[in-house]
Amino acid sequence: MQMMSRNVLLNMELEEDDDEDGDIGDVPDSRRPFLAPHSLLPSGLVLENFDQTIVCSTFGPLENQQDFRTPEFEEFNGKPDSLYFTDGQRRIDFVLVYEDETKKETNKKGTNEKQRRKRQAYESNLICHGLQLEATRSVSDDKLVFVKVHAPWEVLCTYAEIMHIKLPLKPNDLKTRSPFHTLNWFTKVLSVNESVIKPEQEFFTAPFEKSRMNDFYIQDRDSFFNPATRSRIVYFILSRVKYQVMNNVNKFGINRLVSSGIYKAAFPLHDCKFNYESEDPNCPSERYLLYREWAHPRSIYKKQPLDLIRKYYGEKIGIYFAWLGYYTQMLLLAAVVGVACFLYGYFSQDNCSWSKEVCNPDIGGQILMCPQCDKLCPFWRLNVTCESSKKLCIFDSFGTLVFAVFMGVWVTLFLEFWKRRQAELEYEWDTVELQQEEQARPEYEAQCNHVEEERIPFTACGKCIRVTLCASAVFFWILLIIASVIGIIVYRLSVFIVFSATLPTNPNGTDPIQKYLTPQMATSITASIISFIIIMILNTIYERVAIMITNFELPRTQTDYENSLTMKMFLFQFVNYYSSCFYIAFFKGKFVGYPGDPVYWLGKYRNEECDPGGCLLELTTQLTIIMGGKAIWNNIQEVLLPWVMNLIGRYQRVSGSENITPRWEQDYHLQPMGKLGLFYEYLEMIIQFGFVTLFVASFPLAPLLALVNNILEIRVDAWKLTTQYRRMVPEKARDIGAWQPIMQGIAILAVVTNAMIIAFTSDMIPRLVYYWSFSIPPYGDHSTYTMDGYINNTLSVFNITDFKNADKENPYIGLGNYTLCRYRDFRNPPGHPQEYKHNIYYWHVIAAKLAFIIVMEHIIYSVKFFISYAIPDVSKITKSKIKREKYLTQKLLHESHLKDLTKNMGLIAERMGEVVDNSVRPKLE
């Protein structure tokens, strides 16, 4: 009987370990994950507690042991929608899938036998922890075995107390009236039909305690713990149960077993098919309701059923869709203003005098521009860029400035109002005190030492070393991205020479290519496509690196783990996605010198210049390609890929039709969610948020494109979750985690980037300086303020014989019978006492640009900080609700405690009275 008082752990110290997933789950014998208290276990079977040393069983050769407690095998009962064991009483809370080792091809190392013993030890320990298991073979593939897991009432109660799960005390009878009740006639059209998805009943809740079970609202034991809570509890146990000891190191957890191939999958069940209601009248068919009222295209105009999403998938997925829906609503306002600014630029382009000068054959057609590269690039006429200058008038207008200021305020309003909405959801979904309840990750617990009654996995010095190594790794990968960006720049410089020599540069042809595909445009488009491909490749590699770094860092809770991983991934993605845009906006064409003394990269490649109309149009092109490429790539990856994989899986099944396949087997053939869960869903939206805010001064239609994409994204993500993927383990979350401070950082940076785009990338400031200072005396010749002569005034003159670099041959000799050419800069002409030095116009423009940036930043930051101060993070109504509910909950528990105390005192008094009566009565007699 001694061996039955301990876990069944495989003692394989002399055998070779065949796990393939590193050190996750490997812990020394003195460091172990949490185990259940003794009161949970069946009679006569006690597991060692966390703080005690595990002594492995010593009962002979493992292959001869008969001490494994294995699940019973049952045949499928023919009910495809059943969510219960074959007895029809015990609900299936989780499913484990493995391939029968006896039917695999045996290899020379005997790996199949090792895997079988590890699995049996793990299942035996699950049973020791109070879980009930039932195994059923697949109806379509005899090799597959499905182990159904059920948590009985005692297990659920024990772990609900351990996990501090809040459960109902009493129905909440506090009535709240919507401030928009007068608009019910309008919102009813957009809302979910309450006759189909009924509103959830609200309760006063408190962390569950077995000793106070009578205080909780338990009308039916089977429904007291909803399916999502049951799955959470079972997964908590599955991730902490051990299965092997090797070299004095314990191995534990379902995640490790799945990653090493011992189990093929582990997941909770969907409650029915997505397109049909369950045949079981007791099943609520919530998956079907979600598909019908949320994921189906006909519901695209309706509000999301957030309460049902949260109930079925958990708070973490619920908060994501709540945030995405709120972000999409706020984009509507930004899109309207952006379209208005775009239309203003579009209809006012005919009044764009500087574009007219470019296109005028007598002005732009007579201006000879200097070659933009050495030897291969010819001299060219300014009116070649006529079409691009017309397009630039649309985006480089006064409306752009107005929209940039508006977006600086809009992003603050969005973040502040989202905080209020998030606080409301915390109250409604009962996650206000979630941070205090969250359990440590099993990987963290496994590495803990006891130091002054605190559980810490490493010393302060060890933590410092880990943080330093992790930061160094992240920094290395960021440098790798920067190196790839430099490679793209070198590509731009080299391929521009080729395009300049091959593409036509005269505007006389009727072919649209001759009109639109300039060497600058061709270089920009091809470089953007190559940059996008490199982004996708580096992203795939870095994901694995970031996970390895975060695992090594060993965060305490799952929230800490996800936040740490999020920050690492976003820093990488920020440089990955935005580096090319920052280059075009702030570096391209800024350090080129002048034709007589050009700047060379690596002593070979001449630094590329902006189009005479500026780099703003090229930045717009870059944003369009990256945003469009991301949208297409993500749709292929998120929709087409799982759909095709599921389609292939259906055709590869050996036998059996869909209507006789059990629920667990149908779910197994769906696609699993990735290890990062919703990370890429958030990342996609945050990257988009960055494009919408950081570079919106160059592309006012970005919010409109984001709005259209997000309306589809919500339904695509909903369709994907409800139809193509297995049900995720429901998880708690009170907010969107590290994405909130990331968005705040982007919002602050967006003010600077948009101010600098307007100042340094667009030509708005030079035009204003010319209009107010250099069009009239003493610098100009016009009697009134005008834009006439702007192009001629902003193009400097160069004598082709004044090439100064003695190490290089004059690249302009032999390209034509020309002596003078023009280039885009503010420099003195040849023959001037300070020839080719910056002129007075240049210094006026620099001063105006710096003044504009300072004024714009201070104004917008002042407005942002005022708005942040004026709008509290939690509304007064929500604060009062939280306080009142907390008070009523405490009062309810206190009254219940007093009632129990009074009852106990009454019983004690009654017994004392009986004792006194019994002792007095004989004396009286």
mmCIF file of N, CA and C in Angstrom, residues 258-345:
data_model
loop_
_atom_site.group_PDB
_atom_site.id
_atom_site.type_symbol
_atom_site.label_atom_id
_atom_site.label_comp_id
_atom_site.label_asym_id
_atom_site.label_seq_id
_atom_site.Cartn_x
_atom_site.Cartn_y
_atom_site.Cartn_z
ATOM 1 N N VAL A 258 1.893 17.164 -25.750
ATOM 2 C CA VAL A 258 1.411 17.415 -27.107
ATOM 3 C C VAL A 258 2.563 17.794 -28.023
ATOM 4 N N SER A 259 3.441 18.675 -27.539
ATOM 5 C CA SER A 259 4.547 19.135 -28.385
ATOM 6 C C SER A 259 5.549 18.027 -28.677
ATOM 7 N N SER A 260 5.647 17.036 -27.788
ATOM 8 C CA SER A 260 6.569 15.921 -28.016
ATOM 9 C C SER A 260 5.915 14.774 -28.765
ATOM 10 N N GLY A 261 4.633 14.887 -29.122
ATOM 11 C CA GLY A 261 3.969 13.900 -29.951
ATOM 12 C C GLY A 261 3.329 12.754 -29.213
ATOM 13 N N ILE A 262 3.392 12.760 -27.881
ATOM 14 C CA ILE A 262 2.747 11.673 -27.126
ATOM 15 C C ILE A 262 1.231 11.770 -27.272
ATOM 16 N N TYR A 263 0.710 12.991 -27.181
ATOM 17 C CA TYR A 263 -0.688 13.243 -27.538
ATOM 18 C C TYR A 263 -0.690 14.071 -28.814
ATOM 19 N N LYS A 264 -1.687 13.844 -29.648
ATOM 20 C CA LYS A 264 -1.786 14.590 -30.899
ATOM 21 C C LYS A 264 -2.565 15.890 -30.724
ATOM 22 N N ALA A 265 -3.417 15.962 -29.716
ATOM 23 C CA ALA A 265 -4.204 17.178 -29.496
ATOM 24 C C ALA A 265 -4.831 17.121 -28.121
ATOM 25 N N ALA A 266 -5.199 18.295 -27.617
ATOM 26 C CA ALA A 266 -5.930 18.423 -26.357
ATOM 27 C C ALA A 266 -6.787 19.670 -26.468
ATOM 28 N N PHE A 267 -8.093 19.531 -26.266
ATOM 29 C CA PHE A 267 -8.990 20.675 -26.500
ATOM 30 C C PHE A 267 -10.335 20.436 -25.807
ATOM 31 N N PRO A 268 -11.039 21.524 -25.475
ATOM 32 C CA PRO A 268 -12.435 21.400 -25.040
ATOM 33 C C PRO A 268 -13.346 21.294 -26.255
ATOM 34 N N LEU A 269 -14.556 20.833 -26.040
ATOM 35 C CA LEU A 269 -15.468 20.564 -27.151
ATOM 36 C C LEU A 269 -16.326 21.779 -27.488
ATOM 37 N N HIS A 270 -16.588 21.955 -28.800
ATOM 38 C CA HIS A 270 -17.708 22.797 -29.209
ATOM 39 C C HIS A 270 -18.999 22.105 -28.773
ATOM 40 N N ASP A 271 -20.053 22.893 -28.594
ATOM 41 C CA ASP A 271 -21.280 22.279 -28.075
ATOM 42 C C ASP A 271 -22.186 21.724 -29.168
ATOM 43 N N CYS A 272 -21.919 22.065 -30.438
ATOM 44 C CA CYS A 272 -22.738 21.539 -31.531
ATOM 45 C C CYS A 272 -22.065 21.881 -32.850
ATOM 46 N N LYS A 273 -22.668 21.503 -33.957
ATOM 47 C CA LYS A 273 -22.200 21.950 -35.265
ATOM 48 C C LYS A 273 -22.502 23.441 -35.405
ATOM 49 N N PHE A 274 -21.713 24.101 -36.266
ATOM 50 C CA PHE A 274 -21.919 25.546 -36.391
ATOM 51 C C PHE A 274 -23.147 25.890 -37.235
ATOM 52 N N ASN A 275 -23.571 24.975 -38.125
ATOM 53 C CA ASN A 275 -24.680 25.295 -39.022
ATOM 54 C C ASN A 275 -25.973 24.581 -38.682
ATOM 55 N N TYR A 276 -25.964 23.795 -37.603
ATOM 56 C CA TYR A 276 -27.193 23.117 -37.163
ATOM 57 C C TYR A 276 -27.273 23.156 -35.646
ATOM 58 N N GLU A 277 -28.498 23.254 -35.151
ATOM 59 C CA GLU A 277 -28.686 23.166 -33.707
ATOM 60 C C GLU A 277 -28.496 21.728 -33.253
ATOM 61 N N SER A 278 -28.108 21.583 -31.997
ATOM 62 C CA SER A 278 -27.909 20.252 -31.444
ATOM 63 C C SER A 278 -29.231 19.518 -31.316
ATOM 64 N N GLU A 279 -29.171 18.190 -31.525
ATOM 65 C CA GLU A 279 -30.367 17.371 -31.330
ATOM 66 C C GLU A 279 -30.699 17.186 -29.862
ATOM 67 N N ASP A 280 -29.726 17.448 -28.996
ATOM 68 C CA ASP A 280 -29.948 17.344 -27.563
ATOM 69 C C ASP A 280 -30.750 18.555 -27.091
ATOM 70 N N PRO A 281 -31.949 18.374 -26.571
ATOM 71 C CA PRO A 281 -32.770 19.522 -26.152
ATOM 72 C C PRO A 281 -32.162 20.309 -24.996
ATOM 73 N N ASN A 282 -31.261 19.674 -24.215
ATOM 74 C CA ASN A 282 -30.635 20.377 -23.087
ATOM 75 C C ASN A 282 -29.413 21.190 -23.506
ATOM 76 N N CYS A 283 -28.977 21.050 -24.759
ATOM 77 C CA CYS A 283 -27.811 21.794 -25.231
ATOM 78 C C CYS A 283 -28.251 23.167 -25.728
ATOM 79 N N PRO A 284 -27.623 24.247 -25.267
ATOM 80 C CA PRO A 284 -28.031 25.598 -25.701
ATOM 81 C C PRO A 284 -27.621 25.932 -27.127
ATOM 82 N N SER A 285 -26.781 25.108 -27.766
ATOM 83 C CA SER A 285 -26.330 25.348 -29.145
ATOM 84 C C SER A 285 -25.754 26.752 -29.313
ATOM 85 N N GLU A 286 -24.856 27.116 -28.410
ATOM 86 C CA GLU A 286 -24.303 28.463 -28.442
ATOM 87 C C GLU A 286 -23.406 28.687 -29.660
ATOM 88 N N ARG A 287 -22.724 27.652 -30.101
ATOM 89 C CA ARG A 287 -21.893 27.791 -31.308
ATOM 90 C C ARG A 287 -22.773 28.125 -32.513
ATOM 91 N N TYR A 288 -23.899 27.472 -32.630
ATOM 92 C CA TYR A 288 -24.820 27.747 -33.732
ATOM 93 C C TYR A 288 -25.350 29.173 -33.651
ATOM 94 N N LEU A 289 -25.677 29.624 -32.447
ATOM 95 C CA LEU A 289 -26.180 30.993 -32.273
ATOM 96 C C LEU A 289 -25.109 32.015 -32.637
ATOM 97 N N LEU A 290 -23.867 31.735 -32.255
ATOM 98 C CA LEU A 290 -22.787 32.655 -32.590
ATOM 99 C C LEU A 290 -22.580 32.727 -34.099
ATOM 100 N N TYR A 291 -22.658 31.597 -34.760
ATOM 101 C CA TYR A 291 -22.498 31.613 -36.215
ATOM 102 C C TYR A 291 -23.652 32.370 -36.869
ATOM 103 N N ARG A 292 -24.835 32.137 -36.421
ATOM 104 C CA ARG A 292 -26.014 32.733 -37.055
ATOM 105 C C ARG A 292 -26.100 34.236 -36.811
ATOM 106 N N GLU A 293 -25.828 34.670 -35.583
ATOM 107 C CA GLU A 293 -26.040 36.070 -35.219
ATOM 108 C C GLU A 293 -24.754 36.899 -35.183
ATOM 109 N N TRP A 294 -23.614 36.251 -35.449
ATOM 110 C CA TRP A 294 -22.340 36.972 -35.323
ATOM 111 C C TRP A 294 -21.425 36.743 -36.521
ATOM 112 N N ALA A 295 -21.199 35.504 -36.896
ATOM 113 C CA ALA A 295 -20.228 35.193 -37.935
ATOM 114 C C ALA A 295 -20.823 35.190 -39.333
ATOM 115 N N HIS A 296 -22.120 35.053 -39.454
ATOM 116 C CA HIS A 296 -22.740 34.977 -40.776
ATOM 117 C C HIS A 296 -22.698 36.341 -41.461
ATOM 118 N N PRO A 297 -22.458 36.395 -42.776
ATOM 119 C CA PRO A 297 -22.377 37.682 -43.483
ATOM 120 C C PRO A 297 -23.623 38.543 -43.346
ATOM 121 N N ARG A 298 -24.803 37.925 -43.158
ATOM 122 C CA ARG A 298 -26.018 38.734 -43.069
ATOM 123 C C ARG A 298 -26.086 39.533 -41.766
ATOM 124 N N SER A 299 -25.199 39.216 -40.814
ATOM 125 C CA SER A 299 -25.174 39.942 -39.548
ATOM 126 C C SER A 299 -24.087 41.004 -39.517
ATOM 127 N N ILE A 300 -23.573 41.367 -40.686
ATOM 128 C CA ILE A 300 -22.424 42.272 -40.727
ATOM 129 C C ILE A 300 -22.762 43.660 -40.192
ATOM 130 N N TYR A 301 -24.017 44.058 -40.265
ATOM 131 C CA TYR A 301 -24.417 45.390 -39.802
ATOM 132 C C TYR A 301 -24.831 45.409 -38.336
ATOM 133 N N LYS A 302 -24.902 44.250 -37.715
ATOM 134 C CA LYS A 302 -25.392 44.171 -36.342
ATOM 135 C C LYS A 302 -24.266 44.320 -35.329
ATOM 136 N N LYS A 303 -24.637 44.697 -34.122
ATOM 137 C CA LYS A 303 -23.674 44.712 -33.023
ATOM 138 C C LYS A 303 -23.264 43.283 -32.676
ATOM 139 N N GLN A 304 -22.113 43.156 -32.059
ATOM 140 C CA GLN A 304 -21.623 41.835 -31.681
ATOM 141 C C GLN A 304 -22.267 41.364 -30.369
ATOM 142 N N PRO A 305 -22.621 40.087 -30.269
ATOM 143 C CA PRO A 305 -23.153 39.552 -29.009
ATOM 144 C C PRO A 305 -22.012 39.285 -28.015
ATOM 145 N N LEU A 306 -21.458 40.359 -27.455
ATOM 146 C CA LEU A 306 -20.235 40.238 -26.652
ATOM 147 C C LEU A 306 -20.424 39.341 -25.439
ATOM 148 N N ASP A 307 -21.586 39.394 -24.804
ATOM 149 C CA ASP A 307 -21.795 38.565 -23.610
ATOM 150 C C ASP A 307 -21.765 37.075 -23.949
ATOM 151 N N LEU A 308 -22.331 36.718 -25.091
ATOM 152 C CA LEU A 308 -22.316 35.302 -25.488
ATOM 153 C C LEU A 308 -20.913 34.889 -25.940
ATOM 154 N N ILE A 309 -20.204 35.796 -26.607
ATOM 155 C CA ILE A 309 -18.815 35.504 -26.990
ATOM 156 C C ILE A 309 -17.982 35.243 -25.750
ATOM 157 N N ARG A 310 -18.156 36.104 -24.759
ATOM 158 C CA ARG A 310 -17.407 35.951 -23.504
ATOM 159 C C ARG A 310 -17.798 34.667 -22.787
ATOM 160 N N LYS A 311 -19.069 34.334 -22.799
ATOM 161 C CA LYS A 311 -19.523 33.130 -22.112
ATOM 162 C C LYS A 311 -18.979 31.873 -22.785
ATOM 163 N N TYR A 312 -18.918 31.868 -24.120
ATOM 164 C CA TYR A 312 -18.538 30.668 -24.854
ATOM 165 C C TYR A 312 -17.020 30.534 -24.984
ATOM 166 N N TYR A 313 -16.345 31.647 -25.287
ATOM 167 C CA TYR A 313 -14.905 31.586 -25.547
ATOM 168 C C TYR A 313 -14.055 32.141 -24.406
ATOM 169 N N GLY A 314 -14.660 32.793 -23.434
ATOM 170 C CA GLY A 314 -13.885 33.361 -22.339
ATOM 171 C C GLY A 314 -13.656 34.854 -22.511
ATOM 172 N N GLU A 315 -13.211 35.485 -21.419
ATOM 173 C CA GLU A 315 -13.048 36.935 -21.407
ATOM 174 C C GLU A 315 -11.931 37.412 -22.340
ATOM 175 N N LYS A 316 -10.899 36.612 -22.531
ATOM 176 C CA LYS A 316 -9.775 37.072 -23.353
ATOM 177 C C LYS A 316 -10.204 37.305 -24.793
ATOM 178 N N ILE A 317 -10.956 36.379 -25.365
ATOM 179 C CA ILE A 317 -11.451 36.563 -26.727
ATOM 180 C C ILE A 317 -12.551 37.620 -26.743
ATOM 181 N N GLY A 318 -13.372 37.646 -25.708
ATOM 182 C CA GLY A 318 -14.429 38.648 -25.636
ATOM 183 C C GLY A 318 -13.885 40.068 -25.644
ATOM 184 N N ILE A 319 -12.809 40.314 -24.877
ATOM 185 C CA ILE A 319 -12.252 41.669 -24.791
ATOM 186 C C ILE A 319 -11.602 42.055 -26.116
ATOM 187 N N TYR A 320 -11.056 41.082 -26.843
ATOM 188 C CA TYR A 320 -10.474 41.390 -28.162
ATOM 189 C C TYR A 320 -11.541 41.894 -29.124
ATOM 190 N N PHE A 321 -12.653 41.173 -29.199
ATOM 191 C CA PHE A 321 -13.704 41.590 -30.128
ATOM 192 C C PHE A 321 -14.395 42.866 -29.661
ATOM 193 N N ALA A 322 -14.467 43.078 -28.358
ATOM 194 C CA ALA A 322 -15.008 44.345 -27.865
ATOM 195 C C ALA A 322 -14.114 45.501 -28.287
ATOM 196 N N TRP A 323 -12.790 45.323 -28.145
ATOM 197 C CA TRP A 323 -11.851 46.374 -28.546
ATOM 198 C C TRP A 323 -11.894 46.601 -30.057
ATOM 199 N N LEU A 324 -11.901 45.537 -30.826
ATOM 200 C CA LEU A 324 -11.912 45.674 -32.278
ATOM 201 C C LEU A 324 -13.192 46.362 -32.750
ATOM 202 N N GLY A 325 -14.317 46.022 -32.136
ATOM 203 C CA GLY A 325 -15.564 46.677 -32.503
ATOM 204 C C GLY A 325 -15.561 48.154 -32.155
ATOM 205 N N TYR A 326 -15.016 48.497 -30.989
ATOM 206 C CA TYR A 326 -14.969 49.904 -30.578
ATOM 207 C C TYR A 326 -14.012 50.690 -31.465
ATOM 208 N N TYR A 327 -12.880 50.103 -31.797
ATOM 209 C CA TYR A 327 -11.914 50.744 -32.694
ATOM 210 C C TYR A 327 -12.553 51.009 -34.061
ATOM 211 N N THR A 328 -13.321 50.040 -34.557
ATOM 212 C CA THR A 328 -13.987 50.204 -35.843
ATOM 213 C C THR A 328 -15.018 51.315 -35.791
ATOM 214 N N GLN A 329 -15.769 51.405 -34.697
ATOM 215 C CA GLN A 329 -16.740 52.491 -34.560
ATOM 216 C C GLN A 329 -16.054 53.854 -34.580
ATOM 217 N N MET A 330 -14.940 53.982 -33.875
ATOM 218 C CA MET A 330 -14.236 55.257 -33.835
ATOM 219 C C MET A 330 -13.606 55.589 -35.197
ATOM 220 N N LEU A 331 -13.250 54.566 -35.968
ATOM 221 C CA LEU A 331 -12.686 54.819 -37.292
ATOM 222 C C LEU A 331 -13.699 55.467 -38.220
ATOM 223 N N LEU A 332 -14.982 55.286 -37.951
ATOM 224 C CA LEU A 332 -16.007 55.881 -38.801
ATOM 225 C C LEU A 332 -15.863 57.397 -38.855
ATOM 226 N N LEU A 333 -15.659 58.026 -37.703
ATOM 227 C CA LEU A 333 -15.474 59.475 -37.654
ATOM 228 C C LEU A 333 -14.206 59.893 -38.388
ATOM 229 N N ALA A 334 -13.102 59.170 -38.137
ATOM 230 C CA ALA A 334 -11.841 59.501 -38.803
ATOM 231 C C ALA A 334 -11.954 59.316 -40.311
ATOM 232 N N ALA A 335 -12.687 58.290 -40.751
ATOM 233 C CA ALA A 335 -12.840 58.049 -42.186
ATOM 234 C C ALA A 335 -13.633 59.170 -42.851
ATOM 235 N N VAL A 336 -14.678 59.655 -42.189
ATOM 236 C CA VAL A 336 -15.485 60.744 -42.763
ATOM 237 C C VAL A 336 -14.641 61.998 -42.941
ATOM 238 N N VAL A 337 -13.881 62.361 -41.914
ATOM 239 C CA VAL A 337 -13.029 63.555 -42.005
ATOM 240 C C VAL A 337 -11.927 63.343 -43.048
ATOM 241 N N GLY A 338 -11.344 62.145 -43.097
ATOM 242 C CA GLY A 338 -10.299 61.859 -44.072
ATOM 243 C C GLY A 338 -10.805 61.959 -45.501
ATOM 244 N N VAL A 339 -12.003 61.419 -45.759
ATOM 245 C CA VAL A 339 -12.585 61.517 -47.107
ATOM 246 C C VAL A 339 -12.859 62.969 -47.458
ATOM 247 N N ALA A 340 -13.334 63.744 -46.480
ATOM 248 C CA ALA A 340 -13.589 65.161 -46.737
ATOM 249 C C ALA A 340 -12.305 65.896 -47.118
ATOM 250 N N CYS A 341 -11.216 65.617 -46.406
ATOM 251 C CA CYS A 341 -9.927 66.249 -46.740
ATOM 252 C C CYS A 341 -9.415 65.789 -48.106
ATOM 253 N N PHE A 342 -9.624 64.509 -48.416
ATOM 254 C CA PHE A 342 -9.208 64.006 -49.729
ATOM 255 C C PHE A 342 -10.001 64.678 -50.842
ATOM 256 N N LEU A 343 -11.314 64.798 -50.649
ATOM 257 C CA LEU A 343 -12.138 65.451 -51.674
ATOM 258 C C LEU A 343 -11.769 66.920 -51.830
ATOM 259 N N TYR A 344 -11.418 67.550 -50.721
ATOM 260 C CA TYR A 344 -10.966 68.944 -50.807
ATOM 261 C C TYR A 344 -9.726 69.037 -51.694
ATOM 262 N N GLY A 345 -8.767 68.153 -51.494
ATOM 263 C CA GLY A 345 -7.570 68.162 -52.330
ATOM 264 C C GLY A 345 -7.868 67.797 -53.772
#
